[in-house]
Amino acid sequence: MNQSKRFLDIVKDIRDMIRREKIKPGNRIPSERELAEKLQVGRSTLREALRSLELLGLIETRRGEGTFLSDHRNHQLVEVLSTFILQDKQSQEDVWGTRLIHEVSAIQTICQNSKLASLKVWDSFRNRLNENESFYREDFVRELMVLSGNRLSLKIWFLLQQYSGNPYQEPVTATEKEMLLPLLAALEQQDMSSAIDLFKTWSCWIQKGRMQNGNDSRDL
Amino acid sequence: MNQSKRFLDIVKDIRDMIRREKIKPGNRIPSERELAEKLQVGRSTLREALRSLELLGLIETRRGEGTFLSDHRNHQLVEVLSTFILQDKQSQEDVWGTRLIHEVSAIQTICQNSKLASLKVWDSFRNRLNENESFYREDFVRELMVLSGNRLSLKIWFLLQQYSGNPYQEPVTATEKEMLLPLLAALEQQDMSSAIDLFKTWSCWIQKGRMQNGNDSRDL
DNA sequence: AAATATGAGTGGCCAGACCACTTTCAAATT
DNA sequence: AATTTGAAAGTGGTCTGGCCACTCATATTT
């Protein structure tokens, strides 16, 4: 009858216990030996459940200290999943396009939010452009992503960035810097359609340099 | 020194092995004892990694048979995550919002591509609406995602769907079906802005029902 | 009072042992 | 000859007990 896997039951039991005992994020949960005793299971089986929850980012373990309910704001599972999602060689276009999806969406969000658009960040960008320091597209876009406020979208974007073969490694040129000024103005005025158009044009312009196809990501 | 957890390395090793050996979904991966031997780790430690991957729905184990690469159609993900992760309002909104990002983007792509817009799928949708059968939002959106042609975006969307606690598990009502007709027309005519507006309105309308368990968690 | 050593508690990892189940294939039966 | 049966091998599922590395509070020494 009860064919369900043991460790899945344990996952459920732990969840119930956490709820029952009203354990809050950051709090410590009982030790492995204690839990195994209480749930009447072997410690290794219990550990399988705990490790699963850890991989999901639901709990956090510190050797010598204990196991703690995680502040699940770290979507660690996205990392793990991404390595599997991208296991087959996706076309670079899909990665690139999906990244752009998140970027454009962030711009939309920013334009729709007057509080964001009225910030002084645009002036700060202009200052950075005027200075002769290196200016990277990724830095600029990342700040846009952060401004949009969707942390999950930011996380996904960041992952895609690492997988997209780094088309934007080099700093933007003087010409590309000038192209950015109208975009900043559009953002400031919450002119969404112009902002998106300008952004896409700018991105495609810069993208010209991404020719490497030998993508042997050896990272995590 | 060795800060990284062993079982996380194993997760990575297994992924690499799957990629290296070109194991396809549905195929069998080496037995636990074999893997433990090959990776030079204890079997219980290896199992911690395997169980984690199983909870994620990436692999599937059958007692007496072996372990198999899964066909991304997992179920328990929903339960676990919705009871753990989605207690946080912000995360919930992020998942929901990120999903919408991909959905809207798909609509944009479809509207920009005349070949897609001229297809007969719209008529097929209308037929399905007229019939008295159940019509689910997810099915409709999934087809849109497929039509857009970005497989990576589709995969991400599919994952987010599982994570988002199923706000759309019920079939759309008659009223909601009627709201869909103008959207189909807009898609057919490649009227992007209308299509997006109608889609968002429609989605928000349907979403009304997903206000169940009141969550405290006003922490931070 | 400060620095140090100790010990209890914790997670990390492993080896070995059963058990339950599935598949296989050869022996036994028909 | 065809079928049935059953033993063996292989697999995941679980438990026990042990050892290590690390943290922290406490006791001890300086």
Coordinates of C-alpha atoms (C1' of nucleotides) in Angstrom, one line a residue:
Chain A
M1 CA 0.0 0.0 0.0
N2 CA 2.4 2.6 1.2
Q3 CA 4.7 2.5 -1.7
S4 CA 5.8 6.1 -1.4
K5 CA 9.4 6.7 -0.8
R6 CA 10.5 7.0 2.7
F7 CA 12.6 10.1 2.3
L8 CA 9.6 11.9 0.7
D9 CA 7.6 11.1 3.8
I10 CA 10.4 12.5 5.9
V11 CA 10.4 15.7 3.9
K12 CA 6.8 16.0 4.6
D13 CA 7.3 15.2 8.3
I14 CA 10.0 17.8 8.6
R15 CA 7.8 20.3 7.0
D16 CA 4.9 19.5 9.3
M17 CA 7.2 19.7 12.3
I18 CA 8.5 23.1 11.2
R19 CA 5.0 24.3 10.9
R20 CA 3.9 22.8 14.1
E21 CA 6.8 24.1 16.1
K22 CA 6.5 27.5 14.4
I23 CA 10.1 27.5 13.4
K24 CA 10.9 30.7 11.6
P25 CA 13.6 31.3 8.9
G26 CA 17.0 31.5 10.6
N27 CA 16.0 29.3 13.5
R28 CA 17.7 26.0 14.2
I29 CA 15.9 22.8 13.7
P30 CA 16.7 19.7 15.8
S31 CA 19.9 17.8 15.1
E32 CA 20.0 14.9 12.6
R33 CA 20.4 12.3 15.4
E34 CA 17.6 13.9 17.3
L35 CA 15.3 14.0 14.3
A36 CA 16.1 10.4 13.3
E37 CA 15.2 9.3 16.8
K38 CA 12.0 11.3 16.8
L39 CA 10.9 10.2 13.4
Q40 CA 12.0 6.6 13.9
V41 CA 14.2 6.5 10.8
G42 CA 17.9 5.9 10.2
R43 CA 20.1 8.8 10.2
S44 CA 21.3 8.3 6.6
T45 CA 17.7 8.2 5.4
L46 CA 17.0 11.3 7.2
R47 CA 20.0 12.9 5.7
E48 CA 18.8 12.1 2.2
A49 CA 15.7 14.2 3.0
L50 CA 17.7 17.0 4.6
R51 CA 20.1 17.1 1.7
S52 CA 17.2 17.4 -0.7
L53 CA 15.8 20.3 1.2
E54 CA 19.3 21.8 1.3
L55 CA 19.6 21.6 -2.5
L56 CA 16.3 23.3 -2.8
G57 CA 17.7 26.1 -0.6
L58 CA 15.0 25.4 2.0
I59 CA 17.4 24.7 4.8
E60 CA 21.0 25.5 5.5
T61 CA 23.5 23.4 7.3
R62 CA 26.6 24.5 9.2
R63 CA 29.0 21.8 10.3
G64 CA 29.5 21.8 14.0
E65 CA 26.5 24.1 14.5
G66 CA 23.4 22.6 13.2
T67 CA 20.7 22.8 10.6
F68 CA 18.7 26.0 10.1
L69 CA 15.6 27.0 8.3
S70 CA 16.8 29.0 5.4
D71 CA 15.9 32.5 4.5
H72 CA 14.6 31.2 1.2
R73 CA 15.3 34.4 -0.6
N74 CA 18.2 32.6 -2.2
H75 CA 16.7 30.7 -5.1
Q76 CA 19.6 28.3 -5.1
L77 CA 17.5 25.8 -6.9
V78 CA 17.6 28.0 -10.0
E79 CA 21.3 27.4 -10.3
V80 CA 21.0 23.7 -10.0
L81 CA 18.1 23.5 -12.4
S82 CA 19.9 25.7 -14.9
T83 CA 22.8 23.3 -15.2
F84 CA 20.3 20.7 -16.2
I85 CA 18.1 22.8 -18.4
L86 CA 21.1 24.0 -20.4
Q87 CA 22.7 20.6 -20.6
D88 CA 21.8 20.1 -24.2
K89 CA 23.4 22.7 -26.4
Q90 CA 20.8 25.3 -26.7
S91 CA 21.1 27.6 -29.6
Q92 CA 22.9 30.7 -28.6
E93 CA 19.9 32.6 -30.0
D94 CA 17.6 31.2 -27.4
V95 CA 19.9 32.2 -24.6
W96 CA 20.5 35.6 -26.0
G97 CA 16.8 36.1 -26.7
T98 CA 15.7 34.9 -23.3
R99 CA 18.1 37.3 -21.7
L100 CA 16.7 40.1 -23.8
I101 CA 13.2 39.1 -22.6
H102 CA 14.2 39.8 -19.0
E103 CA 16.0 42.9 -19.9
V104 CA 13.2 44.5 -21.8
S105 CA 10.8 43.5 -19.2
A106 CA 12.8 45.3 -16.6
I107 CA 12.8 48.4 -18.7
Q108 CA 9.0 48.1 -18.9
T109 CA 8.7 47.8 -15.2
I110 CA 10.9 50.8 -14.6
C111 CA 9.0 52.9 -17.1
Q112 CA 5.7 52.1 -15.5
N113 CA 6.9 53.0 -12.0
S114 CA 7.3 56.7 -11.6
K115 CA 9.1 56.3 -8.4
L116 CA 11.8 54.4 -10.1
A117 CA 12.0 56.7 -13.1
S118 CA 12.4 59.8 -11.0
L119 CA 15.5 58.5 -9.3
K120 CA 18.8 60.1 -9.7
V121 CA 20.4 57.0 -11.1
W122 CA 20.1 58.4 -14.6
D123 CA 22.3 61.3 -13.8
S124 CA 24.8 59.0 -12.2
F125 CA 24.9 57.0 -15.4
R126 CA 25.5 60.1 -17.4
N127 CA 28.4 61.1 -15.2
R128 CA 29.9 57.7 -15.6
L129 CA 29.6 58.0 -19.3
N130 CA 31.3 61.3 -19.4
E131 CA 34.2 60.1 -17.4
N132 CA 36.8 58.3 -19.4
E133 CA 36.5 55.1 -17.4
S134 CA 35.5 51.8 -18.9
F135 CA 31.8 51.4 -19.1
Y136 CA 30.4 47.9 -19.5
R137 CA 27.0 47.0 -20.8
E138 CA 26.5 44.3 -18.3
D139 CA 27.0 46.6 -15.4
F140 CA 24.4 49.0 -16.8
V141 CA 21.9 46.3 -17.5
R142 CA 22.4 44.7 -14.1
E143 CA 21.5 47.9 -12.4
L144 CA 18.4 48.1 -14.5
M145 CA 17.5 44.6 -13.5
V146 CA 18.0 45.4 -9.8
L147 CA 15.9 48.5 -10.2
S148 CA 13.0 46.5 -11.6
G149 CA 12.8 44.8 -8.3
N150 CA 12.1 41.2 -9.4
R151 CA 14.8 39.2 -7.8
L152 CA 13.9 36.0 -9.5
S153 CA 14.1 37.6 -12.9
L154 CA 17.4 39.1 -11.9
K155 CA 18.7 35.7 -10.8
I156 CA 17.6 34.1 -14.1
W157 CA 19.2 36.9 -16.0
F158 CA 22.4 36.5 -14.2
L159 CA 22.6 32.8 -15.0
L160 CA 21.8 33.4 -18.6
Q161 CA 24.5 36.0 -18.7
Q162 CA 27.0 33.4 -17.6
Y163 CA 25.8 30.9 -20.2
S164 CA 25.6 33.2 -23.1
G165 CA 29.2 33.1 -24.1
N166 CA 29.9 36.6 -22.8
P167 CA 29.1 38.7 -25.9
Y168 CA 29.7 41.9 -24.0
Q169 CA 33.1 41.4 -22.4
E170 CA 34.5 44.6 -23.7
P171 CA 33.7 48.1 -22.6
V172 CA 31.3 50.1 -24.8
T173 CA 32.9 52.4 -27.3
A174 CA 32.5 56.2 -27.5
T175 CA 29.9 55.8 -30.2
E176 CA 27.9 53.3 -28.2
K177 CA 28.1 55.6 -25.3
E178 CA 26.4 58.3 -27.2
M179 CA 23.7 56.0 -28.3
L180 CA 22.9 55.5 -24.7
L181 CA 22.0 59.1 -24.0
P182 CA 18.7 59.0 -25.7
L183 CA 17.9 55.8 -23.9
L184 CA 18.5 57.4 -20.5
A185 CA 16.3 60.3 -21.5
A186 CA 13.5 58.0 -22.5
L187 CA 13.8 56.1 -19.2
E188 CA 13.7 59.3 -17.3
Q189 CA 10.6 60.4 -19.1
Q190 CA 9.0 57.0 -18.8
D191 CA 8.6 56.8 -22.6
M192 CA 8.4 53.0 -22.7
S193 CA 8.2 52.3 -26.3
S194 CA 11.1 54.6 -27.2
A195 CA 13.2 53.2 -24.3
I196 CA 12.6 49.6 -25.5
D197 CA 13.4 50.5 -29.1
L198 CA 16.5 52.4 -28.2
F199 CA 17.6 49.6 -25.9
K200 CA 17.2 46.9 -28.5
T201 CA 19.0 48.9 -31.1
W202 CA 21.8 49.6 -28.8
S203 CA 22.1 46.0 -27.7
C204 CA 22.1 44.7 -31.3
W205 CA 24.7 47.2 -32.2
I206 CA 27.0 46.1 -29.5
Q207 CA 26.3 42.5 -30.1
K208 CA 28.2 42.5 -33.3
G209 CA 31.3 41.3 -31.6
R210 CA 30.1 38.0 -30.3
M211 CA 31.5 35.5 -32.7
Q212 CA 32.9 32.8 -30.5
N213 CA 31.1 29.6 -30.9
G214 CA 33.4 27.4 -28.9
N215 CA 31.5 27.4 -25.7
D216 CA 33.0 25.0 -23.3
S217 CA 31.5 26.1 -20.1
R218 CA 33.4 24.2 -17.4
D219 CA 31.9 26.2 -14.6
L220 CA 29.4 24.9 -12.0
Chain B
M1 CA 39.7 24.4 3.1
N2 CA 37.2 22.1 1.5
Q3 CA 34.2 24.2 2.1
S4 CA 32.1 22.7 -0.6
K5 CA 29.8 19.9 0.3
R6 CA 30.6 16.6 -1.0
F7 CA 27.1 15.8 -2.2
L8 CA 27.0 19.1 -4.2
D9 CA 30.1 18.0 -6.0
I10 CA 28.4 14.7 -6.7
V11 CA 25.4 16.5 -8.2
K12 CA 27.7 18.3 -10.5
D13 CA 29.6 15.1 -11.3
I14 CA 26.5 13.3 -12.2
R15 CA 25.4 16.1 -14.4
D16 CA 28.7 16.1 -16.2
M17 CA 28.5 12.4 -16.6
I18 CA 25.1 12.6 -18.1
R19 CA 26.3 15.2 -20.5
R20 CA 29.4 13.3 -21.4
E21 CA 27.7 10.0 -21.9
K22 CA 24.9 11.7 -23.8
I23 CA 22.2 10.1 -21.6
K24 CA 18.8 11.0 -22.9
P25 CA 15.6 11.4 -20.8
G26 CA 14.2 8.0 -20.1
N27 CA 17.6 6.3 -20.3
R28 CA 19.1 4.5 -17.4
I29 CA 22.0 5.9 -15.5
P30 CA 24.6 3.6 -13.7
S31 CA 23.6 1.9 -10.5
E32 CA 24.3 3.5 -7.2
R33 CA 27.0 1.1 -6.3
E34 CA 28.6 1.6 -9.7
L35 CA 28.5 5.4 -9.4
A36 CA 29.8 5.3 -5.9
E37 CA 32.7 3.2 -7.1
K38 CA 33.4 5.4 -10.1
L39 CA 33.1 8.7 -8.2
Q40 CA 35.0 7.3 -5.2
V41 CA 32.4 8.2 -2.7
G42 CA 30.3 6.2 -0.2
R43 CA 27.0 5.0 -1.4
S44 CA 25.0 6.9 1.3
T45 CA 26.7 10.1 0.2
L46 CA 25.9 9.4 -3.4
R47 CA 22.4 8.7 -2.4
E48 CA 22.0 12.1 -0.8
A49 CA 22.8 13.6 -4.2
L50 CA 20.5 11.2 -6.0
R51 CA 17.6 11.8 -3.7
S52 CA 18.1 15.5 -4.1
L53 CA 17.9 15.2 -7.8
E54 CA 14.9 13.0 -7.5
L55 CA 13.1 15.6 -5.3
L56 CA 13.8 18.1 -8.1
G57 CA 12.2 15.7 -10.5
L58 CA 15.3 15.4 -12.6
I59 CA 15.7 11.7 -12.1
E60 CA 13.4 8.9 -11.4
T61 CA 14.1 5.7 -9.4
R62 CA 12.5 2.4 -9.6
R63 CA 13.3 -0.2 -7.0
G64 CA 14.8 -3.3 -8.6
E65 CA 15.3 -1.6 -11.9
G66 CA 17.5 1.4 -11.6
T67 CA 17.7 5.1 -11.8
F68 CA 16.5 6.9 -14.9
L69 CA 16.8 10.4 -16.3
S70 CA 13.4 11.9 -15.9
D71 CA 11.1 13.3 -18.5
H72 CA 10.6 16.8 -16.9
R73 CA 7.0 16.1 -15.9
N74 CA 7.4 16.2 -12.2
H75 CA 4.8 16.6 -9.6
Q76 CA 6.0 16.6 -6.1
L77 CA 7.9 19.7 -6.9
V78 CA 4.8 21.7 -6.7
E79 CA 3.8 20.4 -3.3
V80 CA 7.1 20.9 -1.6
L81 CA 7.9 24.3 -3.0
S82 CA 4.5 25.7 -2.6
T83 CA 4.5 24.8 1.1
F84 CA 8.0 25.9 1.8
I85 CA 9.1 28.6 -0.6
L86 CA 5.9 30.3 -1.4
Q87 CA 5.2 31.4 2.1
D88 CA 6.9 34.6 1.3
K89 CA 4.7 37.2 -0.5
Q90 CA 7.6 38.7 -2.4
S91 CA 8.8 35.4 -3.8
Q92 CA 5.4 34.5 -4.8
E93 CA 5.0 37.8 -6.7
D94 CA 8.4 37.3 -8.3
V95 CA 7.5 33.9 -9.6
W96 CA 4.2 35.1 -10.9
G97 CA 5.7 38.2 -12.4
T98 CA 8.5 36.3 -14.0
R99 CA 6.1 33.9 -15.6
L100 CA 4.2 36.7 -17.0
I101 CA 7.4 38.2 -18.5
H102 CA 7.9 35.1 -20.6
E103 CA 4.2 34.9 -21.5
V104 CA 4.0 38.5 -22.7
S105 CA 7.3 38.1 -24.5
A106 CA 5.9 35.1 -26.4
I107 CA 3.0 37.1 -27.5
Q108 CA 5.2 39.9 -28.7
T109 CA 7.2 37.4 -30.8
I110 CA 4.1 35.9 -32.2
C111 CA 2.7 39.3 -33.2
Q112 CA 5.9 40.3 -34.9
N113 CA 6.0 37.2 -37.0
S114 CA 3.4 37.2 -39.7
K115 CA 4.0 33.6 -40.5
L116 CA 2.9 32.7 -37.0
A117 CA 0.0 35.0 -36.9
S118 CA -1.5 33.7 -40.1
L119 CA -1.7 30.2 -38.9
K120 CA -4.9 28.5 -38.4
V121 CA -4.3 27.8 -34.7
W122 CA -6.5 30.7 -33.8
D123 CA -9.5 29.1 -35.4
S124 CA -8.7 25.9 -33.7
F125 CA -8.7 27.8 -30.4
R126 CA -12.1 29.3 -31.2
N127 CA -13.5 25.9 -31.9
R128 CA -12.2 24.6 -28.6
L129 CA -13.8 27.5 -26.9
N130 CA -17.2 26.9 -28.5
E131 CA -17.2 23.3 -27.5
N132 CA -18.3 22.6 -24.0
E133 CA -15.2 20.9 -23.0
S134 CA -12.9 22.2 -20.2
F135 CA -10.5 24.9 -21.3
Y136 CA -7.4 25.5 -19.2
R137 CA -5.4 28.7 -19.3
E138 CA -2.2 26.8 -18.9
D139 CA -2.9 24.8 -22.1
F140 CA -3.6 27.9 -24.1
V141 CA -0.5 29.7 -22.8
R142 CA 1.7 26.7 -23.3
E143 CA 0.8 26.6 -27.0
L144 CA 1.6 30.3 -27.2
M145 CA 5.0 29.6 -25.7
V146 CA 5.6 26.8 -28.1
L147 CA 4.6 29.0 -31.0
S148 CA 7.0 31.7 -30.0
G149 CA 9.8 29.3 -30.8
N150 CA 12.1 30.0 -27.9
R151 CA 12.7 26.6 -26.4
L152 CA 14.7 28.0 -23.5
S153 CA 12.0 30.4 -22.6
L154 CA 9.5 27.6 -22.8
K155 CA 11.5 25.5 -20.4
I156 CA 11.9 28.3 -17.9
W157 CA 8.2 29.1 -18.1
F158 CA 7.4 25.5 -17.6
L159 CA 9.5 25.4 -14.4
L160 CA 8.0 28.6 -13.1
Q161 CA 4.6 27.2 -13.8
Q162 CA 5.3 24.3 -11.4
Y163 CA 6.7 26.6 -8.9
S164 CA 3.9 29.1 -8.9
G165 CA 1.5 27.1 -6.9
N166 CA -1.0 26.5 -9.7
P167 CA -3.2 29.6 -9.6
Y168 CA -4.9 28.4 -12.8
Q169 CA -5.8 24.8 -12.0
E170 CA -9.4 25.3 -12.8
P171 CA -10.9 25.6 -16.2
V172 CA -11.8 29.0 -17.4
T173 CA -15.4 30.0 -17.0
A174 CA -17.8 31.1 -19.8
T175 CA -17.1 34.7 -19.1
E176 CA -13.4 34.2 -19.2
K177 CA -13.8 32.3 -22.5
E178 CA -15.6 35.3 -24.0
M179 CA -12.8 37.6 -22.8
L180 CA -10.5 35.5 -24.9
L181 CA -12.1 36.1 -28.2
P182 CA -10.8 39.7 -28.6
L183 CA -7.4 38.5 -27.7
L184 CA -7.5 35.9 -30.4
A185 CA -8.5 38.5 -32.9
A186 CA -5.7 40.8 -31.8
L187 CA -3.2 38.0 -32.2
E188 CA -4.5 37.2 -35.7
Q189 CA -4.2 40.8 -36.7
Q190 CA -0.8 41.2 -35.2
D191 CA -2.0 44.0 -33.0
M192 CA 0.6 43.7 -30.4
S193 CA -0.3 46.3 -27.9
S194 CA -3.9 45.2 -27.8
A195 CA -3.0 41.6 -27.6
I196 CA -0.7 42.3 -24.6
D197 CA -3.3 44.4 -22.9
L198 CA -6.0 41.9 -23.4
F199 CA -3.8 39.1 -22.2
K200 CA -2.8 40.8 -19.1
T201 CA -6.3 41.8 -18.3
W202 CA -7.5 38.3 -18.9
S203 CA -4.7 36.8 -16.7
C204 CA -5.3 39.1 -13.9
W205 CA -9.0 38.4 -14.0
I206 CA -8.5 34.7 -13.8
Q207 CA -5.9 35.1 -11.1
K208 CA -8.5 36.4 -8.7
G209 CA -9.1 33.0 -7.3
R210 CA -5.6 32.4 -6.0
M211 CA -6.0 34.1 -2.7
Q212 CA -6.1 31.2 -0.3
N213 CA -4.1 30.7 2.8
G214 CA -3.3 33.9 4.6
N215 CA 0.3 34.1 5.2
D216 CA 1.9 36.0 8.1
S217 CA 5.6 36.1 7.3
R218 CA 6.0 39.8 7.4
D219 CA 9.5 39.2 8.6
L220 CA 12.8 40.8 7.7
Chain C
dA1 C1' 41.8 38.9 33.6
dA2 C1' 43.2 36.7 29.6
dA3 C1' 44.7 32.9 27.0
dT4 C1' 44.4 28.1 26.5
dA5 C1' 42.7 23.4 26.7
dT6 C1' 39.0 20.3 27.1
dG7 C1' 34.8 18.0 26.0
dA8 C1' 30.1 17.7 24.3
dG9 C1' 27.4 18.3 20.4
dT10 C1' 26.9 18.7 15.5
dG11 C1' 27.2 17.8 10.5
dG12 C1' 30.1 15.0 6.8
dC13 C1' 31.2 10.7 5.3
dC14 C1' 31.8 5.9 4.9
dA15 C1' 31.6 0.6 5.1
dG16 C1' 28.8 -3.1 5.6
dA17 C1' 24.8 -5.4 6.2
dC18 C1' 19.9 -6.7 5.3
dC19 C1' 15.5 -6.2 2.9
dA20 C1' 12.2 -5.8 -1.1
dC21 C1' 11.7 -5.8 -5.7
dT22 C1' 12.6 -6.7 -10.8
dT23 C1' 14.8 -9.1 -14.4
dT24 C1' 16.9 -12.9 -16.4
dC25 C1' 17.6 -17.4 -17.8
dA26 C1' 18.3 -22.1 -17.1
dA27 C1' 16.1 -26.1 -15.2
dA28 C1' 11.9 -28.5 -14.5
dT29 C1' 7.5 -29.5 -15.9
dT30 C1' 3.9 -30.1 -19.1
Chain D
dA1 C1' 8.9 -28.5 -28.1
dA2 C1' 6.6 -25.1 -25.5
dT3 C1' 5.6 -23.6 -21.1
dT4 C1' 6.1 -22.9 -16.3
dT5 C1' 8.9 -22.4 -12.4
dG6 C1' 12.3 -20.9 -9.5
dA7 C1' 16.9 -19.6 -8.2
dA8 C1' 20.3 -16.1 -8.8
dA9 C1' 22.0 -11.6 -9.9
dG10 C1' 21.3 -6.9 -9.8
dT11 C1' 19.0 -2.8 -8.1
dG12 C1' 17.2 0.6 -4.9
dG13 C1' 15.7 1.3 0.3
dT14 C1' 17.0 1.3 4.9
dC15 C1' 19.6 0.9 9.0
dT16 C1' 23.6 0.5 12.2
dG17 C1' 27.7 2.0 14.0
dG18 C1' 31.7 4.2 13.5
dC19 C1' 35.1 7.9 12.6
dC20 C1' 36.3 12.6 11.3
dA21 C1' 36.2 17.8 11.3
dC22 C1' 34.2 21.6 13.1
dT23 C1' 31.9 24.9 16.6
dC24 C1' 31.0 26.5 21.0
dA25 C1' 30.6 26.7 25.8
dT26 C1' 33.1 25.6 29.8
dA27 C1' 36.8 24.7 32.7
dT28 C1' 41.6 25.1 33.3
dT29 C1' 45.9 27.3 33.1
dT30 C1' 48.7 31.2 32.7

